[in-house]
Every structure is written in C-alpha cells, then in structure tokens.
Coordinates of N, CA, C and O in Angstrom, one line a residue:
M22 N 0.8 -1.2 0.0 CA 0.0 0.0 0.0 C 0.9 1.3 0.0 O 0.7 2.2 -0.8
E23 N 1.9 1.3 0.9 CA 2.7 2.5 1.0 C 3.4 2.8 -0.3 O 3.5 3.9 -0.7
K24 N 3.9 1.7 -1.0 CA 4.6 1.9 -2.2 C 3.7 2.6 -3.3 O 4.1 3.5 -4.0
N25 N 2.5 2.1 -3.3 CA 1.5 2.7 -4.2 C 1.1 4.1 -3.9 O 0.9 4.9 -4.7
I26 N 1.0 4.4 -2.6 CA 0.7 5.8 -2.2 C 1.8 6.7 -2.6 O 1.5 7.8 -3.2
V27 N 3.0 6.3 -2.4 CA 4.1 7.2 -2.9 C 4.1 7.2 -4.4 O 4.3 8.3 -5.0
K28 N 3.9 6.1 -5.1 CA 4.0 6.1 -6.6 C 2.9 7.0 -7.2 O 3.2 7.7 -8.1
Y29 N 1.7 6.9 -6.7 CA 0.6 7.6 -7.3 C 0.2 8.9 -6.6 O -0.6 9.7 -7.2
C30 N 0.6 9.1 -5.4 CA 0.1 10.2 -4.6 C 1.1 11.2 -4.1 O 0.8 12.0 -3.1
S31 N 2.3 11.2 -4.6 CA 3.4 12.1 -4.2 C 3.0 13.5 -4.1 O 3.3 14.2 -3.1
P32 N 2.2 14.1 -5.1 CA 1.9 15.5 -5.0 C 1.0 15.8 -3.8 O 1.1 16.9 -3.2
A33 N 0.1 14.9 -3.4 CA -0.7 15.1 -2.2 C 0.2 15.0 -1.0 O 0.1 15.8 0.0
L34 N 1.1 14.0 -0.9 CA 2.0 13.9 0.2 C 2.9 15.2 0.4 O 3.2 15.6 1.5
A35 N 3.3 15.8 -0.8 CA 4.1 17.0 -0.7 C 3.3 18.2 -0.5 O 3.9 19.3 -0.3
G36 N 2.0 18.1 -0.5 CA 1.2 19.3 -0.3 C 1.0 20.2 -1.5 O 0.6 21.3 -1.5
L37 N 1.4 19.6 -2.7 CA 1.2 20.4 -4.0 C -0.2 20.2 -4.6 O -0.6 21.0 -5.4
K38 N -0.9 19.3 -4.1 CA -2.2 18.9 -4.7 C -3.1 18.5 -3.5 O -2.7 17.9 -2.6
T39 N -4.4 18.7 -3.6 CA -5.4 18.3 -2.6 C -5.4 16.8 -2.4 O -5.4 16.3 -1.3
A40 N -5.4 16.1 -3.5 CA -5.6 14.6 -3.5 C -5.1 13.9 -4.7 O -5.0 14.6 -5.8
N41 N -4.9 12.7 -4.6 CA -4.7 11.7 -5.7 C -5.4 10.4 -5.4 O -5.8 10.2 -4.2
M42 N -5.6 9.6 -6.4 CA -6.2 8.3 -6.1 C -5.5 7.3 -7.0 O -4.9 7.6 -8.0
F43 N -5.7 6.0 -6.7 CA -5.2 4.9 -7.5 C -6.0 3.7 -7.3 O -6.7 3.5 -6.3
S44 N -5.9 2.8 -8.2 CA -6.6 1.5 -8.1 C -5.6 0.5 -7.5 O -4.4 0.4 -7.8
Y45 N -6.1 -0.3 -6.5 CA -5.2 -1.1 -5.7 C -5.8 -2.5 -5.6 O -6.9 -2.7 -5.2
R46 N -5.0 -3.5 -6.1 CA -5.4 -4.9 -6.0 C -5.1 -5.4 -4.6 O -4.0 -5.2 -4.1
F47 N -6.0 -6.2 -4.0 CA -5.8 -6.7 -2.7 C -6.1 -8.2 -2.6 O -6.9 -8.7 -3.4
E48 N -5.6 -8.8 -1.6 CA -5.8 -10.3 -1.4 C -7.1 -10.6 -0.6 O -7.8 -11.5 -0.9
S49 N -7.2 -9.8 0.5 CA -8.4 -10.0 1.3 C -8.8 -8.6 1.9 O -8.0 -7.7 2.0
V50 N -10.1 -8.5 2.2 CA -10.6 -7.2 2.7 C -10.0 -7.0 4.1 O -9.6 -5.8 4.4
D51 N -9.8 -8.0 4.9 CA -9.1 -7.8 6.2 C -7.7 -7.2 6.0 O -7.4 -6.3 6.7
K52 N -7.0 -7.8 5.1 CA -5.6 -7.2 4.9 C -5.7 -5.8 4.3 O -4.9 -5.0 4.7
L53 N -6.6 -5.5 3.4 CA -6.8 -4.2 2.9 C -7.0 -3.2 4.0 O -6.4 -2.1 4.1
L54 N -8.0 -3.5 4.9 CA -8.3 -2.7 6.0 C -7.2 -2.5 6.9 O -7.0 -1.4 7.5
A55 N -6.4 -3.5 7.2 CA -5.2 -3.4 8.0 C -4.2 -2.4 7.4 O -3.6 -1.6 8.1
E56 N -4.0 -2.5 6.1 CA -3.1 -1.6 5.4 C -3.6 -0.2 5.4 O -2.8 0.7 5.6
L57 N -4.8 0.0 5.2 CA -5.5 1.3 5.3 C -5.3 1.9 6.7 O -4.9 3.1 6.8
Y58 N -5.5 1.1 7.7 CA -5.3 1.6 9.1 C -3.9 2.0 9.3 O -3.6 3.0 9.9
A59 N -2.9 1.2 8.9 CA -1.5 1.4 9.1 C -1.1 2.7 8.4 O -0.3 3.5 8.9
A60 N -1.6 2.9 7.2 CA -1.3 4.1 6.4 C -1.8 5.4 7.1 O -1.1 6.4 7.3
N61 N -3.0 5.3 7.6 CA -3.6 6.4 8.3 C -2.9 6.7 9.6 O -2.8 7.9 10.0
E62 N -2.4 5.7 10.3 CA -1.7 5.8 11.5 C -0.4 6.7 11.3 O -0.1 7.5 12.1
K63 N 0.2 6.5 10.1 CA 1.4 7.2 9.8 C 1.1 8.6 9.2 O 1.9 9.6 9.5
L64 N 0.0 8.8 8.5 CA -0.2 10.0 7.7 C -1.1 11.0 8.4 O -1.0 12.2 8.1
N65 N -2.1 10.5 9.2 CA -3.1 11.5 9.7 C -2.5 12.6 10.5 O -2.9 13.7 10.4
E66 N -1.4 12.3 11.3 CA -0.8 13.4 12.1 C -0.2 14.5 11.2 O 0.1 15.6 11.7
K67 N 0.0 14.2 9.9 CA 0.5 15.2 9.0 C -0.6 15.8 8.2 O -0.3 16.6 7.2
G68 N -1.8 15.5 8.5 CA -3.0 16.1 7.8 C -3.4 15.3 6.5 O -4.2 15.8 5.7
V69 N -2.8 14.1 6.3 CA -3.2 13.3 5.1 C -4.0 12.1 5.5 O -3.7 11.5 6.5
F70 N -5.0 11.8 4.8 CA -6.0 10.8 5.1 C -6.1 9.8 3.9 O -6.0 10.3 2.7
V71 N -6.3 8.6 4.2 CA -6.5 7.5 3.1 C -7.8 6.9 3.3 O -8.1 6.4 4.4
E72 N -8.6 6.8 2.2 CA -9.9 6.2 2.3 C -10.1 5.4 1.0 O -9.5 5.6 0.0
I73 N -11.1 4.5 1.1 CA -11.5 3.7 0.0 C -12.8 4.4 -0.5 O -13.7 4.5 0.2
L74 N -12.7 4.7 -1.8 CA -13.9 5.3 -2.5 C -14.9 4.3 -3.0 O -16.1 4.4 -3.0
R75 N -14.3 3.2 -3.6 CA -15.1 2.1 -4.2 C -14.3 0.8 -4.0 O -13.1 0.8 -4.1
I76 N -15.0 -0.2 -3.8 CA -14.4 -1.5 -3.7 C -15.1 -2.6 -4.5 O -16.4 -2.5 -4.6
S77 N -14.4 -3.4 -5.2 CA -15.0 -4.5 -6.0 C -14.4 -5.8 -5.5 O -13.7 -5.8 -4.5
E78 N -14.5 -6.8 -6.2 CA -14.1 -8.2 -5.8 C -12.6 -8.2 -5.2 O -12.4 -8.6 -4.1
A79 N -11.7 -7.7 -6.0 CA -10.3 -7.7 -5.6 C -9.6 -6.4 -5.9 O -8.3 -6.4 -5.9
K80 N -10.3 -5.4 -6.0 CA -9.8 -4.1 -6.4 C -10.4 -3.0 -5.6 O -11.7 -2.9 -5.5
A81 N -9.6 -2.0 -5.1 CA -10.2 -0.9 -4.4 C -9.7 0.4 -5.0 O -8.6 0.5 -5.5
L82 N -10.5 1.4 -5.0 CA -10.2 2.8 -5.5 C -9.8 3.5 -4.2 O -10.6 3.8 -3.4
V83 N -8.5 3.8 -4.1 CA -7.9 4.4 -2.9 C -7.7 5.9 -3.1 O -7.2 6.3 -4.1
Y84 N -8.2 6.7 -2.2 CA -8.2 8.1 -2.2 C -7.3 8.7 -1.1 O -7.5 8.4 0.1
V85 N -6.3 9.4 -1.5 CA -5.3 10.0 -0.5 C -5.5 11.5 -0.6 O -5.3 12.1 -1.7
Y86 N -5.8 12.1 0.5 CA -6.1 13.5 0.5 C -5.7 14.3 1.7 O -5.5 13.7 2.8
R87 N -5.5 15.6 1.5 CA -5.2 16.5 2.6 C -6.6 17.2 3.0 O -7.2 17.9 2.2
K88 N -7.0 16.8 4.2 CA -8.3 17.2 4.7 C -8.5 18.7 4.7 O -9.6 19.2 4.2
K89 N -7.6 19.5 5.1 CA -7.7 20.9 5.2 C -7.8 21.5 3.8 O -8.6 22.5 3.5
M90 N -7.0 21.0 2.9 CA -7.1 21.5 1.5 C -8.4 21.2 0.8 O -9.0 22.0 0.1
L91 N -8.9 19.9 1.1 CA -10.2 19.5 0.5 C -11.3 20.4 1.1 O -12.2 20.9 0.4
E92 N -11.2 20.7 2.4 CA -12.2 21.5 3.0 C -12.2 22.9 2.4 O -13.3 23.5 2.1
A93 N -11.0 23.5 2.2 CA -10.9 24.8 1.5 C -11.5 24.8 0.1 O -12.2 25.7 -0.3
D94 N -11.1 23.7 -0.6 CA -11.6 23.6 -2.0 C -13.2 23.5 -2.0 O -13.8 24.2 -2.8
L95 N -13.7 22.7 -1.1 CA -15.2 22.5 -1.1 C -15.9 23.8 -0.6 O -17.1 23.9 -0.9
N96 N -15.3 24.6 0.1 CA -15.9 25.8 0.6 C -15.9 27.0 -0.4 O -16.5 28.0 -0.1
R97 N -15.3 26.8 -1.5 CA -15.3 27.8 -2.5 C -16.7 27.9 -3.2 O -17.3 26.8 -3.5
K98 N -17.3 29.1 -3.3 CA -18.7 29.3 -3.7 C -18.9 28.6 -5.1 O -19.9 27.9 -5.3
E99 N -18.0 28.8 -6.0 CA -18.2 28.2 -7.4 C -18.2 26.7 -7.3 O -18.9 26.0 -8.1
V100 N -17.4 26.1 -6.4 CA -17.3 24.6 -6.3 C -18.7 24.1 -5.7 O -19.2 23.2 -6.2
Q101 N -19.2 24.8 -4.7 CA -20.4 24.5 -4.1 C -21.6 24.5 -5.1 O -22.4 23.6 -5.1
M102 N -21.6 25.5 -5.9 CA -22.6 25.6 -6.9 C -22.6 24.5 -7.9 O -23.6 23.9 -8.3
L103 N -21.4 24.1 -8.4 CA -21.3 23.0 -9.3 C -21.7 21.7 -8.6 O -22.4 20.9 -9.2
L104 N -21.2 21.5 -7.4 CA -21.5 20.2 -6.7 C -23.0 20.1 -6.4 O -23.6 19.0 -6.4
K105 N -23.7 21.2 -6.2 CA -25.1 21.2 -5.9 C -25.9 20.6 -7.1 O -26.9 19.9 -6.9
D106 N -25.4 20.9 -8.3 CA -26.0 20.4 -9.5 C -26.0 18.8 -9.6 O -26.7 18.2 -10.3
F107 N -25.1 18.3 -8.8 CA -24.9 16.8 -8.7 C -25.5 16.2 -7.4 O -25.1 15.1 -7.1
G108 N -26.2 17.0 -6.7 CA -26.9 16.5 -5.5 C -26.1 16.5 -4.2 O -26.5 15.9 -3.2
Y109 N -25.0 17.3 -4.2 CA -24.2 17.4 -3.0 C -24.9 18.5 -2.1 O -25.4 19.5 -2.7
Q110 N -24.9 18.3 -0.8 CA -25.5 19.3 0.1 C -24.4 19.7 1.1 O -23.8 18.9 1.8
G111 N -24.1 21.0 1.1 CA -23.1 21.5 2.0 C -21.7 21.3 1.5 O -21.5 20.9 0.4
S112 N -20.8 21.6 2.4 CA -19.4 21.6 1.9 C -18.5 20.8 2.9 O -17.3 20.8 2.8
R113 N -19.1 20.1 3.9 CA -18.3 19.3 4.8 C -17.7 18.1 4.1 O -18.4 17.3 3.4
P114 N -16.4 18.0 4.2 CA -15.7 16.9 3.4 C -16.3 15.5 3.6 O -16.4 14.7 2.7
E115 N -16.6 15.2 4.9 CA -17.2 13.8 5.2 C -18.5 13.6 4.4 O -18.7 12.5 3.8
K116 N -19.4 14.6 4.4 CA -20.7 14.5 3.7 C -20.4 14.4 2.2 O -21.1 13.6 1.5
C117 N -19.6 15.3 1.7 CA -19.3 15.3 0.3 C -18.6 14.0 -0.2 O -19.0 13.5 -1.3
L118 N -17.7 13.4 0.6 CA -17.1 12.2 0.2 C -18.1 11.0 0.2 O -18.1 10.1 -0.6
E119 N -19.1 11.1 1.2 CA -20.1 10.0 1.2 C -20.9 10.1 -0.1 O -21.3 9.1 -0.7
R120 N -21.3 11.3 -0.5 CA -22.1 11.5 -1.8 C -21.2 11.0 -3.0 O -21.8 10.3 -3.8
L121 N -20.0 11.3 -3.0 CA -19.1 10.9 -4.1 C -19.0 9.4 -4.1 O -19.1 8.8 -5.2
K122 N -18.9 8.7 -3.0 CA -18.8 7.3 -2.9 C -20.1 6.7 -3.5 O -20.1 5.7 -4.2
G123 N -21.3 7.3 -3.2 CA -22.5 6.8 -3.7 C -22.6 7.0 -5.2 O -23.1 6.1 -5.9
R124 N -22.1 8.1 -5.7 CA -22.1 8.3 -7.1 C -21.2 7.4 -7.9 O -21.4 6.9 -9.0
L125 N -20.1 7.0 -7.2 CA -19.1 6.1 -7.8 C -19.8 4.7 -7.9 O -19.5 3.9 -8.9
L126 N -20.6 4.4 -7.0 CA -21.3 3.1 -7.0 C -22.4 3.1 -8.1 O -22.7 2.0 -8.7
Q127 N -23.0 4.2 -8.4 CA -24.0 4.4 -9.4 C -23.5 4.2 -10.8 O -24.3 3.8 -11.7
Y128 N -22.3 4.7 -11.1 CA -21.8 4.7 -12.4 C -20.6 3.9 -12.6 O -19.8 3.7 -11.7
E129 N -20.4 3.3 -13.8 CA -19.2 2.5 -14.0 C -18.0 3.4 -14.2 O -16.9 3.0 -13.7
C130 N -18.2 4.5 -14.8 CA -17.1 5.4 -15.0 C -17.1 6.5 -13.9 O -18.0 6.5 -13.1
F131 N -16.1 7.3 -13.8 CA -16.1 8.3 -12.8 C -17.1 9.5 -13.0 O -17.2 10.0 -14.1
P132 N -17.8 9.9 -12.0 CA -18.6 11.1 -12.1 C -17.7 12.3 -12.3 O -16.6 12.4 -11.7
H133 N -18.0 13.2 -13.3 CA -17.1 14.2 -13.7 C -16.7 15.2 -12.6 O -15.6 15.7 -12.7
E134 N -17.5 15.3 -11.6 CA -17.1 16.2 -10.5 C -16.0 15.7 -9.6 O -15.5 16.4 -8.8
I135 N -15.5 14.5 -9.9 CA -14.5 13.9 -9.1 C -13.2 14.8 -9.1 O -12.4 14.9 -8.2
G136 N -13.0 15.5 -10.2 CA -11.9 16.4 -10.4 C -11.8 17.5 -9.3 O -10.7 17.9 -8.9
L137 N -13.0 17.9 -8.8 CA -13.0 18.9 -7.7 C -12.4 18.3 -6.4 O -11.9 19.0 -5.6
F138 N -12.5 16.9 -6.2 CA -12.0 16.3 -5.1 C -10.5 16.0 -5.2 O -9.9 15.5 -4.3
L139 N -10.0 16.2 -6.4 CA -8.6 15.9 -6.7 C -7.8 17.2 -6.8 O -6.6 17.2 -7.0
G140 N -8.5 18.3 -6.6 CA -7.8 19.6 -6.6 C -7.6 20.2 -8.0 O -6.8 21.1 -8.2
Y141 N -8.4 19.7 -9.0 CA -8.3 20.3 -10.3 C -9.0 21.6 -10.3 O -10.0 21.8 -9.6
P142 N -8.5 22.6 -11.2 CA -9.1 23.9 -11.2 C -10.6 23.7 -11.7 O -10.9 22.9 -12.6
I143 N -11.4 24.6 -11.1 CA -12.9 24.5 -11.4 C -13.1 24.8 -12.9 O -14.0 24.1 -13.5
Q144 N -12.3 25.6 -13.5 CA -12.5 25.9 -15.0 C -12.3 24.6 -15.8 O -13.0 24.4 -16.8
D145 N -11.4 23.8 -15.3 CA -11.1 22.5 -16.1 C -12.2 21.5 -15.8 O -12.6 20.8 -16.8
V146 N -12.7 21.4 -14.6 CA -13.8 20.5 -14.3 C -15.1 20.9 -15.0 O -15.7 20.1 -15.7
S147 N -15.4 22.2 -14.9 CA -16.7 22.6 -15.6 C -16.5 22.6 -17.1 O -17.4 22.2 -17.8
G148 N -15.3 22.9 -17.6 CA -15.1 22.8 -19.0 C -15.2 21.4 -19.5 O -15.8 21.1 -20.6
F149 N -14.7 20.4 -18.8 CA -14.8 19.0 -19.2 C -16.2 18.6 -19.2 O -16.7 17.9 -20.2
I150 N -17.0 19.0 -18.2 CA -18.4 18.7 -18.2 C -19.2 19.3 -19.4 O -19.9 18.6 -20.1
Q151 N -19.0 20.6 -19.6 CA -19.7 21.3 -20.7 C -19.3 20.8 -22.1 O -20.1 20.7 -23.0
Q152 N -18.0 20.5 -22.2 CA -17.4 20.1 -23.5 C -17.5 18.6 -23.7 O -17.0 18.1 -24.7
K153 N -18.0 17.9 -22.7 CA -18.0 16.4 -22.7 C -16.7 15.8 -23.0 O -16.5 14.8 -23.8
G154 N -15.6 16.4 -22.5 CA -14.3 15.8 -22.6 C -13.6 16.2 -23.9 O -12.4 15.7 -24.1
K155 N -14.2 17.0 -24.8 CA -13.6 17.3 -26.0 C -13.2 18.8 -26.0 O -13.5 19.5 -25.1
N156 N -12.5 19.2 -27.0 CA -12.1 20.6 -27.2 C -11.2 21.2 -26.1 O -11.3 22.4 -25.9
Y157 N -10.4 20.4 -25.5 CA -9.5 20.9 -24.4 C -8.3 21.5 -25.1 O -7.9 21.3 -26.2
K158 N -7.6 22.4 -24.3 CA -6.4 23.1 -24.7 C -5.2 22.2 -24.7 O -4.3 22.3 -25.5
C159 N -5.0 21.4 -23.6 CA -3.9 20.5 -23.5 C -4.3 19.5 -22.4 O -5.4 19.6 -21.8
R160 N -3.5 18.5 -22.3 CA -3.8 17.4 -21.3 C -2.6 17.0 -20.6 O -1.5 17.0 -21.1
G161 N -2.8 16.6 -19.4 CA -1.7 16.0 -18.5 C -2.4 15.1 -17.6 O -3.2 14.2 -18.1
P162 N -2.3 15.2 -16.3 CA -3.1 14.4 -15.4 C -4.6 14.6 -15.6 O -5.4 13.8 -15.2
W163 N -5.0 15.8 -16.1 CA -6.4 16.1 -16.4 C -6.4 16.9 -17.7 O -5.4 17.4 -18.2
K164 N -7.6 17.1 -18.3 CA -7.7 17.9 -19.5 C -7.9 19.3 -19.1 O -8.7 19.6 -18.1
V165 N -7.3 20.2 -19.8 CA -7.2 21.7 -19.4 C -8.1 22.5 -20.3 O -8.0 22.4 -21.5
Y166 N -9.0 23.2 -19.7 CA -9.9 24.1 -20.4 C -9.7 25.6 -20.0 O -10.2 26.5 -20.6
G167 N -8.9 25.8 -18.9 CA -8.6 27.1 -18.4 C -7.3 27.6 -18.9 O -6.9 27.6 -20.0
N168 N -6.4 27.9 -17.9 CA -5.1 28.5 -18.1 C -4.1 27.4 -18.5 O -3.6 26.7 -17.7
E169 N -3.8 27.4 -19.8 CA -3.0 26.3 -20.4 C -1.5 26.4 -19.9 O -0.9 25.4 -19.5
S170 N -0.9 27.6 -19.9 CA 0.5 27.8 -19.5 C 0.6 27.5 -18.0 O 1.6 26.8 -17.6
E171 N -0.3 27.9 -17.2 CA -0.2 27.6 -15.8 C -0.3 26.1 -15.5 O 0.4 25.5 -14.7
A172 N -1.2 25.4 -16.3 CA -1.4 24.0 -16.2 C -0.2 23.2 -16.6 O 0.2 22.3 -15.9
K173 N 0.5 23.6 -17.6 CA 1.7 23.0 -18.1 C 2.8 23.1 -17.1 O 3.5 22.1 -16.8
R174 N 2.9 24.2 -16.4 CA 3.9 24.4 -15.4 C 3.6 23.5 -14.2 O 4.5 22.9 -13.6
L175 N 2.3 23.4 -13.8 CA 1.9 22.6 -12.7 C 2.1 21.1 -13.0 O 2.6 20.4 -12.2
F176 N 1.8 20.7 -14.3 CA 2.0 19.3 -14.7 C 3.5 18.9 -14.5 O 3.8 17.8 -14.1
Q177 N 4.4 19.8 -14.9 CA 5.9 19.6 -14.8 C 6.3 19.4 -13.4 O 7.0 18.6 -13.0
K178 N 5.7 20.3 -12.5 CA 6.0 20.3 -11.1 C 5.5 19.0 -10.4 O 6.2 18.4 -9.7
L179 N 4.3 18.6 -10.8 CA 3.8 17.3 -10.3 C 4.6 16.1 -10.7 O 4.8 15.2 -9.9
E180 N 5.0 16.1 -12.0 CA 5.7 15.0 -12.5 C 7.1 14.9 -11.8 O 7.6 13.8 -11.4
K181 N 7.8 16.1 -11.6 CA 9.1 16.1 -10.9 C 8.9 15.6 -9.5 O 9.7 14.8 -9.0
C182 N 7.9 16.0 -8.8 CA 7.6 15.6 -7.4 C 7.5 14.1 -7.4 O 8.1 13.5 -6.5
S183 N 6.7 13.5 -8.3 CA 6.5 12.1 -8.3 C 7.8 11.3 -8.5 O 8.1 10.4 -7.9
R184 N 8.6 11.8 -9.5 CA 9.9 11.2 -9.8 C 10.8 11.2 -8.6 O 11.4 10.2 -8.2
V185 N 11.0 12.4 -8.0 CA 11.9 12.6 -6.8 C 11.4 11.7 -5.6 O 12.2 11.0 -5.0
Y186 N 10.1 11.8 -5.3 CA 9.6 11.0 -4.2 C 9.8 9.5 -4.4 O 10.1 8.8 -3.5
N187 N 9.6 9.0 -5.6 CA 9.7 7.6 -5.9 C 11.2 7.2 -5.8 O 11.5 6.1 -5.3
Q188 N 12.1 8.0 -6.2 CA 13.5 7.8 -6.1 C 13.9 7.7 -4.6 O 14.6 6.8 -4.2
L189 N 13.4 8.7 -3.8 CA 13.7 8.7 -2.4 C 13.2 7.5 -1.6 O 13.8 6.9 -0.8
F190 N 12.0 7.1 -2.0 CA 11.3 6.0 -1.4 C 12.1 4.7 -1.7 O 12.3 3.8 -0.8
A191 N 12.6 4.6 -2.9 CA 13.3 3.4 -3.4 C 14.7 3.3 -2.6 O 15.1 2.1 -2.5
V192 N 15.2 4.4 -2.1 CA 16.5 4.3 -1.4 C 16.3 4.3 0.1 O 17.3 4.5 0.8
G193 N 15.1 4.2 0.6 CA 14.9 4.0 2.0 C 14.2 5.1 2.8 O 13.9 4.9 4.0
R194 N 13.8 6.2 2.1 CA 13.0 7.2 2.9 C 11.6 6.6 3.1 O 11.0 6.0 2.3
S195 N 11.2 6.9 4.3 CA 9.8 6.3 4.7 C 8.7 7.3 4.2 O 9.0 8.5 3.9
I196 N 7.5 6.8 4.2 CA 6.4 7.6 3.7 C 6.2 8.7 4.7 O 5.8 9.8 4.3
T197 N 6.5 8.5 6.0 CA 6.3 9.6 7.0 C 7.3 10.7 6.7 O 7.0 11.8 6.8
Q198 N 8.6 10.3 6.4 CA 9.6 11.3 6.1 C 9.3 12.1 4.8 O 9.6 13.3 4.7
L199 N 8.6 11.4 3.9 CA 8.3 12.1 2.6 C 7.0 13.0 2.7 O 6.8 13.8 1.8
T200 N 6.2 12.8 3.7 CA 5.0 13.6 3.8 C 5.2 14.9 4.6 O 5.7 14.9 5.7
V201 N 4.8 16.0 3.9 CA 5.0 17.3 4.4 C 3.8 17.5 5.4 O 2.6 17.3 5.1
A202 N 4.1 18.0 6.6 CA 3.1 18.3 7.6 C 2.2 19.5 7.1 O 2.7 20.4 6.5
A203 N 0.9 19.4 7.5 CA -0.1 20.4 7.1 C 0.2 21.7 7.9 O 0.7 21.7 9.0

C-alpha cells in the first residue's frame, strides 16, 4: 500500500495537490483494511488521510487527500454551486465524500465532479463537463480548459515531485519522512 501511495500520490504527500487516487489490488478485505489503518496511523498526524472510495471483488479505489485543502476547495462558492448540480449538500468533506462514494457506485465510469475532489481547477472540471471531454487546450493528469500555460507548469512540477519521491522511497526514505506536515 505504501509503495502505491508514494507512486501515485506524491503530489498530495508533498502538499502540492489536494488529493490523488489509485486502483489497488488486494488479497483480502481484512488485509486491505489493516493496510489502510496502518497508512492512516502514519499519515493522519501530518494532515493526510487515506480512504477507499469504491471496492469491488479484488480491487479498491484508494483516495489519498489533505483534509484541510479539501475543506478549503469545497468551501469555494463556485465549487459548491457545481456540486449542488450533482446532488451534494453543504461543503463538509465527510458528507461530500459520502455522496461521491454513492455516485461512484451508481456509475461504471467516474462522475465528472471527481476532479474537484482531486484539486483540479474549477474551470477545467466545468469545461470538461460542458465540452463532454472534447475541445480541451492541453492534457496532462487532467484535461485543461482554463489557463494552459499555468497547467503545463503545474504538470511539470507534479511529474518532478513524483519522480523525486519515488527515487527517495526506493533508497529507503519512509512515507512519513516524505509527507509534508499540514
């Protein structure tokens, strides 16, 4: 679990991004829950939380997020307005995550508002929804409909963070050492 958190969620660990997520294959639910508990034991004190958004037979969608950053993102008026269109009520992270989990169970693919939970710019999330994923300016970890040059700089920064964190983890740095405190 820790190796995957570092591999896919370095920007969230570094505090560069609200959240990241990844698909995780597991042997048993008990082992998965034990790994989740262990990760939270190490990361919660630094303001990072690990949750399962969706689970199937042998695969879990793991969400790694900075609670304070998520709360700030969800409290933005334009974000609340967009989420309201999808049945979200209020801006409390726990309530919004419960609604997101419900929507993930409803649909085979990701509900488009998930980008707001990953720290994507609102212009890019709303642009993706309005344009149905087409007519974007550029793409990286997400499709860009807003500020292309700013997005490209951020994509480079996120990619460098992931590369450096994975190198450091490979030579013995712990996930706790790599996680920036909130």
